[in-house]
Short mmCIF file of C-alpha atoms in Angstrom, two decimals:
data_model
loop_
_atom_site.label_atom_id
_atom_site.label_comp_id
_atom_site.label_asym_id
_atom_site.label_seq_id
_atom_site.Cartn_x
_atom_site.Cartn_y
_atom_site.Cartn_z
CA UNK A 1 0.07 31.58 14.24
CA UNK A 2 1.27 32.91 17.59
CA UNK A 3 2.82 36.46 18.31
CA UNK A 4 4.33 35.16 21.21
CA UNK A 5 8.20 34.90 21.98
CA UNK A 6 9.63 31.88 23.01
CA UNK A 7 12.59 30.37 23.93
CA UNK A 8 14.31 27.15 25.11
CA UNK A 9 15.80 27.05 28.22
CA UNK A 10 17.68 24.20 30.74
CA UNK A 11 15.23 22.72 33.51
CA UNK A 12 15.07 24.53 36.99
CA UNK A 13 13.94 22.94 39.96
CA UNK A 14 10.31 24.71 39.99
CA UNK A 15 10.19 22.80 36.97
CA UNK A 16 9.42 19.49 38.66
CA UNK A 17 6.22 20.14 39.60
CA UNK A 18 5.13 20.58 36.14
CA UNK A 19 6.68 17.43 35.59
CA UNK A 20 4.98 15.70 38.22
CA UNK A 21 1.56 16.88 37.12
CA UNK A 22 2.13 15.43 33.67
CA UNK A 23 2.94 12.33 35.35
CA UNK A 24 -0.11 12.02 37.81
CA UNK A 25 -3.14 14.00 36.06
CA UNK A 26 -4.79 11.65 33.48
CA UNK A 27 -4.81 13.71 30.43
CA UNK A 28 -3.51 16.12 30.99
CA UNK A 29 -0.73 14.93 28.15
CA UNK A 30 -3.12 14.41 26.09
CA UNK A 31 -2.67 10.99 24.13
CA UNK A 32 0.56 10.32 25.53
CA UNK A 33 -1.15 9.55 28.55
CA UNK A 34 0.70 6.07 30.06
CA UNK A 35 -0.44 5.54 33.52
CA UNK A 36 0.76 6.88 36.91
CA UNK A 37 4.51 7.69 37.06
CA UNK A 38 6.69 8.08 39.94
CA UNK A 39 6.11 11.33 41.96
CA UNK A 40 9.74 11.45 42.71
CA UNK A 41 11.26 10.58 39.51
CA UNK A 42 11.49 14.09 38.28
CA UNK A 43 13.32 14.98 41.55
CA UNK A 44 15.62 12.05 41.01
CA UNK A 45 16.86 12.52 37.69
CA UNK A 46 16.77 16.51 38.37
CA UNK A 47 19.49 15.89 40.85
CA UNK A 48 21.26 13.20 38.77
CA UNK A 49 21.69 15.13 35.39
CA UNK A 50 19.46 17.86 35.45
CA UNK A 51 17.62 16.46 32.60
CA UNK A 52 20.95 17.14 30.20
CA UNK A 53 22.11 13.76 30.79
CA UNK A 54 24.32 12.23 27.39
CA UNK A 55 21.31 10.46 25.94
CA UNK A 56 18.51 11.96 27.31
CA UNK A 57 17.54 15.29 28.46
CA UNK A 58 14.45 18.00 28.38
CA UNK A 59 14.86 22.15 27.66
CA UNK A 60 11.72 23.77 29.17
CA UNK A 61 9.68 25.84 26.66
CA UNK A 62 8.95 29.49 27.78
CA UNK A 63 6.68 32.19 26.39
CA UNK A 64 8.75 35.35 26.87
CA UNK A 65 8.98 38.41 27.98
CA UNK A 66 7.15 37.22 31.18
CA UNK A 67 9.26 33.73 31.79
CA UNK A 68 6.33 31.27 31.70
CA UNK A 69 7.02 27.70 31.47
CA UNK A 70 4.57 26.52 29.30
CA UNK A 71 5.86 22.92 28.74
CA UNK A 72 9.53 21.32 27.74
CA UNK A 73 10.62 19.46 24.94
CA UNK A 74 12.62 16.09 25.13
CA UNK A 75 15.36 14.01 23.20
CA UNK A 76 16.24 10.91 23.72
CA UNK A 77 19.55 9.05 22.17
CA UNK A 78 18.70 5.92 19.06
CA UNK A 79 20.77 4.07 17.20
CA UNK A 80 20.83 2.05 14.15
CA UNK A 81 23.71 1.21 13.25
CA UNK A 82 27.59 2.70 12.68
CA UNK A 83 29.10 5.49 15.80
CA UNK A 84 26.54 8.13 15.21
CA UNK A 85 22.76 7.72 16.22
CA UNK A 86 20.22 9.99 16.09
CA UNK A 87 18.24 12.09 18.45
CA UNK A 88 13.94 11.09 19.01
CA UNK A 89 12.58 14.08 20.14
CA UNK A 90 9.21 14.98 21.75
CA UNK A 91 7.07 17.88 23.28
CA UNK A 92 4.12 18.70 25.40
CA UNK A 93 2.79 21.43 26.50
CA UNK A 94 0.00 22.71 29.13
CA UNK A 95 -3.43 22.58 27.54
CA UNK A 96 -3.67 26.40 27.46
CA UNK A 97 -0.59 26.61 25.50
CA UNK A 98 -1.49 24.56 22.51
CA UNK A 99 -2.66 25.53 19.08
CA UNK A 100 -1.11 28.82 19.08
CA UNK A 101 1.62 28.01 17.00
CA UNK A 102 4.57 27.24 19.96
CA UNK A 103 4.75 23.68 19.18
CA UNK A 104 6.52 23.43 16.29
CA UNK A 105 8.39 26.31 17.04
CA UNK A 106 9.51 25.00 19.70
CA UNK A 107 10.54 21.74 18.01
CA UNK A 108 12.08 23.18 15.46
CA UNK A 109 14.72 25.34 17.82
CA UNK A 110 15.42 22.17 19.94
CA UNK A 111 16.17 20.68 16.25
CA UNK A 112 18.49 23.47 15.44
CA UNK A 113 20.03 23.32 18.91
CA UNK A 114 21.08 19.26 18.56
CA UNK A 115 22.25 19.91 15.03
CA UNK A 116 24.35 22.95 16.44
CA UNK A 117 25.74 20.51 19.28
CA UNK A 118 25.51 17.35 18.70
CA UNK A 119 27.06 15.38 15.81
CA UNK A 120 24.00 13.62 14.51
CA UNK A 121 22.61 13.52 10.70
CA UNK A 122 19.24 12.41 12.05
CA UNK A 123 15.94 13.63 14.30
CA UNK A 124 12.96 11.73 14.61
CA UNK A 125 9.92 12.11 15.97
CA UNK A 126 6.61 9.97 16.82
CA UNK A 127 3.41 11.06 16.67
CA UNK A 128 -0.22 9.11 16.80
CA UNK A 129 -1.92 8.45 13.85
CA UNK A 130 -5.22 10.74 15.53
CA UNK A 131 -2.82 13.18 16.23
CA UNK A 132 -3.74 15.86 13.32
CA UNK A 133 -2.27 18.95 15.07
CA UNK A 134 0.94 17.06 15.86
CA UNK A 135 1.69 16.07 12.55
CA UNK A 136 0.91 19.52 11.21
CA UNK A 137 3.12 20.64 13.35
CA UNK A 138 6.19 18.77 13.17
CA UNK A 139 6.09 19.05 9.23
CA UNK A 140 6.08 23.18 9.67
CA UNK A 141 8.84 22.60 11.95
CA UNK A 142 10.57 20.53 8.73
CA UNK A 143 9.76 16.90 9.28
CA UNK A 144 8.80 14.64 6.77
CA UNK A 145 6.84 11.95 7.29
CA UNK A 146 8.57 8.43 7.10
CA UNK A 147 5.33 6.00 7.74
CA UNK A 148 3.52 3.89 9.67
CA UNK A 149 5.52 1.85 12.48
CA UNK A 150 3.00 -0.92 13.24
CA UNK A 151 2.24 -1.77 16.65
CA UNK A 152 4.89 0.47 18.36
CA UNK A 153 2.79 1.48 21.46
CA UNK A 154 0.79 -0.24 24.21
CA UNK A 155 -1.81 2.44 25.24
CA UNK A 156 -5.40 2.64 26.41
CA UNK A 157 -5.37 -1.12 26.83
CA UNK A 158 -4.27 -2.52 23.72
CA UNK A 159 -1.74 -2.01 20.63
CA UNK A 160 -1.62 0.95 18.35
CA UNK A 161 0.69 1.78 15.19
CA UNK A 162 2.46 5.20 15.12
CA UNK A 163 3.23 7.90 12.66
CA UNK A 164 7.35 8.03 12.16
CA UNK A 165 8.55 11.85 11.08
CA UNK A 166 12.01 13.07 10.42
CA UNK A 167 14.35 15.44 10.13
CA UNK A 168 17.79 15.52 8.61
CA UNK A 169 20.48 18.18 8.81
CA UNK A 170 20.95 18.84 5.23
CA UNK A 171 17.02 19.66 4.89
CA UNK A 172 16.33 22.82 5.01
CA UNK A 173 15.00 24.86 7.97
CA UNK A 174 11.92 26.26 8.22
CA UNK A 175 11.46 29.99 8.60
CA UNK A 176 11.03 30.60 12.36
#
């Protein structure tokens, strides 16, 4: 468990190189590694939406009192069926910052912050079966897990299954 403070915050432009270095440093994201991405992409969308677009959108994560971005979290816009959808959200975080008890802090105040804005019943999350720190941490931040999605990813060369978490508004929140 972490002492340190954080909080969620919208994306500023010295974001984007963060952004860019998750998108051209193999590894650096860890398993969510998916190839070489466009260098100017996070420019692009900065300027279209600044990454609060009405479907998709990333809050940076920073470790407070000193403002450090550390990493962001992301949600993405799903739907299966009837007006309301749901929200898939994601994190990652710098190397340095992980496994000190951020992550699923983190995820669990970007959870409170769609349920607070957004009229969805539903969050979701992915993680990777090998991903044993993930799904710790998305069931402190009050996940549960759903199952295995077979098949969902093409990484590494070759087809992989996924774990499926979620959380719903009615379930309780954890303590943060």
């Amino acid at each position: 468990m972490s002492d340190l403070s954080i909080r969620l915050r919208p994306v500023v432009e010295a974001d984007l190189d963060m952004f860019r270095r998750f998108g051209s440093e193999p590894g650096l994201i860890g398993l969510d590694w998916a190839g070489f991405r466009d260098a100017h992409g996070p420019a692009r969308q900065f300027t279209a939406d600044g990454y609060l677009g009405a479907d998709y959108g990333r809050l940076m994560v920073e470790v407070e009192p000193d403002s450090v971005a550390v990493g962001f979290v992301s949600y993405v816009a799903g739907r299966y069926g009837g007006p309301i959808g749901y929200w898939e959200i994601g994190i990652a975080l710098l190397p340095q910052w992980r496994g000190r008890g951020l992550g699923w802090r983190a995820q669990a105040m970007l959870c409170d912050h769609l349920f607070a804005h957004t009229p969805v019943h539903r969050i979701q999350a992915g993680t990777h079966p090998e991903n044993i720190a993930e799904q710790k941490s998305l069931e402190k931040a009050g996940f549960l897990f759903e199952g295995i999605v077979r098949a969902c990813e093409f990484r590494a060369g070759q087809w992989r299954d996924g774990y499926l978490y979620s959380r719903l508004r009615t379930d309780p929140p954890p303590p943060l």
